[in-house]
PDB file of C-alpha atoms in Angstrom:
ATOM      1  CA  UNK V 413     -18.029 -27.734 -26.045  1.00  0.00           C
ATOM      2  CA  UNK V 414     -14.969 -29.472 -24.942  1.00  0.00           C
ATOM      3  CA  UNK V 415     -12.160 -27.896 -22.270  1.00  0.00           C
ATOM      4  CA  UNK V 416      -8.016 -28.869 -22.739  1.00  0.00           C
ATOM      5  CA  UNK V 417      -6.446 -26.789 -20.862  1.00  0.00           C
ATOM      6  CA  UNK V 418      -1.739 -26.877 -20.210  1.00  0.00           C
ATOM      7  CA  UNK V 419      -0.034 -25.655 -17.660  1.00  0.00           C
ATOM      8  CA  UNK V 420       3.578 -24.136 -18.268  1.00  0.00           C
ATOM      9  CA  UNK V 421       5.943 -24.937 -17.161  1.00  0.00           C
ATOM     10  CA  UNK V 422       8.364 -22.884 -15.091  1.00  0.00           C
ATOM     11  CA  UNK V 423      10.957 -20.507 -17.468  1.00  0.00           C
ATOM     12  CA  UNK V 424       8.539 -20.785 -20.026  1.00  0.00           C
ATOM     13  CA  UNK V 425       7.113 -16.848 -21.886  1.00  0.00           C
ATOM     14  CA  UNK V 426       3.960 -15.873 -20.805  1.00  0.00           C
ATOM     15  CA  UNK V 427       4.884 -16.176 -17.330  1.00  0.00           C
ATOM     16  CA  UNK V 428       1.627 -15.847 -14.719  1.00  0.00           C
ATOM     17  CA  UNK V 429      -0.167 -14.781 -18.039  1.00  0.00           C
ATOM     18  CA  UNK V 430      -3.637 -17.144 -18.516  1.00  0.00           C
ATOM     19  CA  UNK V 431      -3.920 -17.822 -22.911  1.00  0.00           C
ATOM     20  CA  UNK V 432      -7.556 -18.554 -23.852  1.00  0.00           C
ATOM     21  CA  UNK V 433      -7.417 -20.162 -27.783  1.00  0.00           C
ATOM     22  CA  UNK V 434     -11.061 -21.199 -29.597  1.00  0.00           C
ATOM     23  CA  UNK V 435     -11.697 -22.359 -32.592  1.00  0.00           C
ATOM     24  CA  UNK V 436     -15.602 -24.175 -33.777  1.00  0.00           C
ATOM     25  CA  UNK V 437     -15.928 -26.313 -37.316  1.00  0.00           C
ATOM     26  CA  UNK V 438     -17.905 -26.110 -39.779  1.00  0.00           C
ATOM     27  CA  UNK V 439     -19.856 -29.565 -38.263  1.00  0.00           C
ATOM     28  CA  UNK V 440     -21.140 -25.891 -35.609  1.00  0.00           C
ATOM     29  CA  UNK V 441     -22.680 -24.642 -39.427  1.00  0.00           C
ATOM     30  CA  UNK V 442     -21.739 -22.255 -41.466  1.00  0.00           C
ATOM     31  CA  UNK V 443     -19.767 -18.926 -41.072  1.00  0.00           C
ATOM     32  CA  UNK V 444     -22.725 -16.192 -39.227  1.00  0.00           C
ATOM     33  CA  UNK V 445     -23.130 -19.462 -36.621  1.00  0.00           C
ATOM     34  CA  UNK V 446     -19.562 -20.288 -35.814  1.00  0.00           C
ATOM     35  CA  UNK V 447     -19.012 -16.401 -35.035  1.00  0.00           C
ATOM     36  CA  UNK V 448     -21.700 -15.851 -33.185  1.00  0.00           C
ATOM     37  CA  UNK V 449     -21.075 -19.656 -30.873  1.00  0.00           C
ATOM     38  CA  UNK V 450     -17.371 -18.317 -30.658  1.00  0.00           C
ATOM     39  CA  UNK V 451     -18.574 -15.539 -29.575  1.00  0.00           C
ATOM     40  CA  UNK V 452     -20.628 -16.697 -26.746  1.00  0.00           C
ATOM     41  CA  UNK V 453     -17.499 -18.625 -25.319  1.00  0.00           C
ATOM     42  CA  UNK V 454     -15.791 -15.152 -25.504  1.00  0.00           C
ATOM     43  CA  UNK V 455     -17.919 -14.233 -22.911  1.00  0.00           C
ATOM     44  CA  UNK V 456     -18.506 -17.117 -21.327  1.00  0.00           C
ATOM     45  CA  UNK V 457     -15.208 -17.483 -20.415  1.00  0.00           C
ATOM     46  CA  UNK V 458     -14.629 -13.671 -19.767  1.00  0.00           C
ATOM     47  CA  UNK V 459     -17.285 -13.968 -17.256  1.00  0.00           C
ATOM     48  CA  UNK V 460     -15.581 -17.169 -15.477  1.00  0.00           C
ATOM     49  CA  UNK V 461     -12.082 -17.296 -16.006  1.00  0.00           C
ATOM     50  CA  UNK V 462     -10.737 -13.643 -14.010  1.00  0.00           C
ATOM     51  CA  UNK V 463     -12.761 -15.386 -10.830  1.00  0.00           C
ATOM     52  CA  UNK V 464     -11.544 -19.531 -11.423  1.00  0.00           C
ATOM     53  CA  UNK V 465      -8.854 -19.798 -13.115  1.00  0.00           C
ATOM     54  CA  UNK V 466      -4.948 -20.640 -12.299  1.00  0.00           C
ATOM     55  CA  UNK V 467      -2.684 -18.537 -13.302  1.00  0.00           C
ATOM     56  CA  UNK V 468      -0.004 -20.335 -16.002  1.00  0.00           C
ATOM     57  CA  UNK V 469      -2.144 -22.150 -17.795  1.00  0.00           C
ATOM     58  CA  UNK V 470      -2.802 -22.545 -21.641  1.00  0.00           C
ATOM     59  CA  UNK V 471      -6.714 -23.258 -23.018  1.00  0.00           C
ATOM     60  CA  UNK V 472      -8.406 -24.024 -25.527  1.00  0.00           C
ATOM     61  CA  UNK V 473     -12.394 -23.743 -26.100  1.00  0.00           C
ATOM     62  CA  UNK V 474     -13.911 -25.996 -28.679  1.00  0.00           C
ATOM     63  CA  UNK V 475     -17.904 -24.674 -29.228  1.00  0.00           C
ATOM     64  CA  UNK V 476     -19.716 -27.518 -30.946  1.00  0.00           C
ATOM     65  CA  UNK V 477     -23.556 -27.404 -32.514  1.00  0.00           C
ATOM     66  CA  UNK V 478     -25.175 -27.350 -29.151  1.00  0.00           C
ATOM     67  CA  UNK V 479     -23.167 -24.388 -28.184  1.00  0.00           C
ATOM     68  CA  UNK V 480     -25.207 -21.238 -30.712  1.00  0.00           C
ATOM     69  CA  UNK V 481     -28.218 -22.680 -29.048  1.00  0.00           C
ATOM     70  CA  UNK V 482     -27.292 -23.712 -25.373  1.00  0.00           C
ATOM     71  CA  UNK V 483     -28.397 -21.037 -22.167  1.00  0.00           C
ATOM     72  CA  UNK V 484     -25.520 -18.526 -21.643  1.00  0.00           C
ATOM     73  CA  UNK V 485     -25.607 -19.530 -17.542  1.00  0.00           C
ATOM     74  CA  UNK V 486     -25.448 -23.457 -18.900  1.00  0.00           C
ATOM     75  CA  UNK V 487     -22.487 -22.982 -21.333  1.00  0.00           C
ATOM     76  CA  UNK V 488     -21.032 -20.747 -18.021  1.00  0.00           C
ATOM     77  CA  UNK V 489     -21.861 -23.681 -15.075  1.00  0.00           C
ATOM     78  CA  UNK V 490     -20.273 -26.256 -18.171  1.00  0.00           C
ATOM     79  CA  UNK V 491     -16.823 -24.061 -18.549  1.00  0.00           C
ATOM     80  CA  UNK V 492     -16.705 -24.225 -14.706  1.00  0.00           C
ATOM     81  CA  UNK V 493     -17.326 -27.871 -14.516  1.00  0.00           C
ATOM     82  CA  UNK V 494     -14.685 -28.376 -16.562  1.00  0.00           C
ATOM     83  CA  UNK V 495     -11.670 -26.121 -14.742  1.00  0.00           C
ATOM     84  CA  UNK V 496     -12.695 -27.921 -11.940  1.00  0.00           C
ATOM     85  CA  UNK V 497     -11.868 -31.587 -13.410  1.00  0.00           C
ATOM     86  CA  UNK V 498      -8.543 -30.677 -15.535  1.00  0.00           C
ATOM     87  CA  UNK V 499      -7.786 -29.454 -11.568  1.00  0.00           C
ATOM     88  CA  UNK V 500      -7.443 -25.830 -13.249  1.00  0.00           C
ATOM     89  CA  UNK V 501      -9.506 -23.895 -10.455  1.00  0.00           C
ATOM     90  CA  UNK V 502      -7.635 -22.418  -7.987  1.00  0.00           C
ATOM     91  CA  UNK V 503     -10.149 -23.821  -5.629  1.00  0.00           C
ATOM     92  CA  UNK V 504     -11.836 -26.799  -6.330  1.00  0.00           C
ATOM     93  CA  UNK V 505     -14.717 -25.553  -3.697  1.00  0.00           C
ATOM     94  CA  UNK V 506     -15.122 -22.540  -5.047  1.00  0.00           C
ATOM     95  CA  UNK V 507     -18.272 -22.007  -6.947  1.00  0.00           C
TER      96      UNK V 507
END
């Protein structure tokens, strides 16, 4: 998975909420596989975001070919590591 983060500016629409978008290309597989990948990514983000992410972010999560087969716990770990690397975690040592 690839994660992109953008911090919204003061006064920009959205305030302190976190907005998340998901995308998967045809390289991931057919429509059924792409939808499965997006569902897994959505569940992963739902599990990690409430406890770890800073408010006021726009996040894009891009599924890759390995996403549908990757173990769910590994996806969650990957997402959390990405947030830490992109300075999007509330506490960098939180884990």
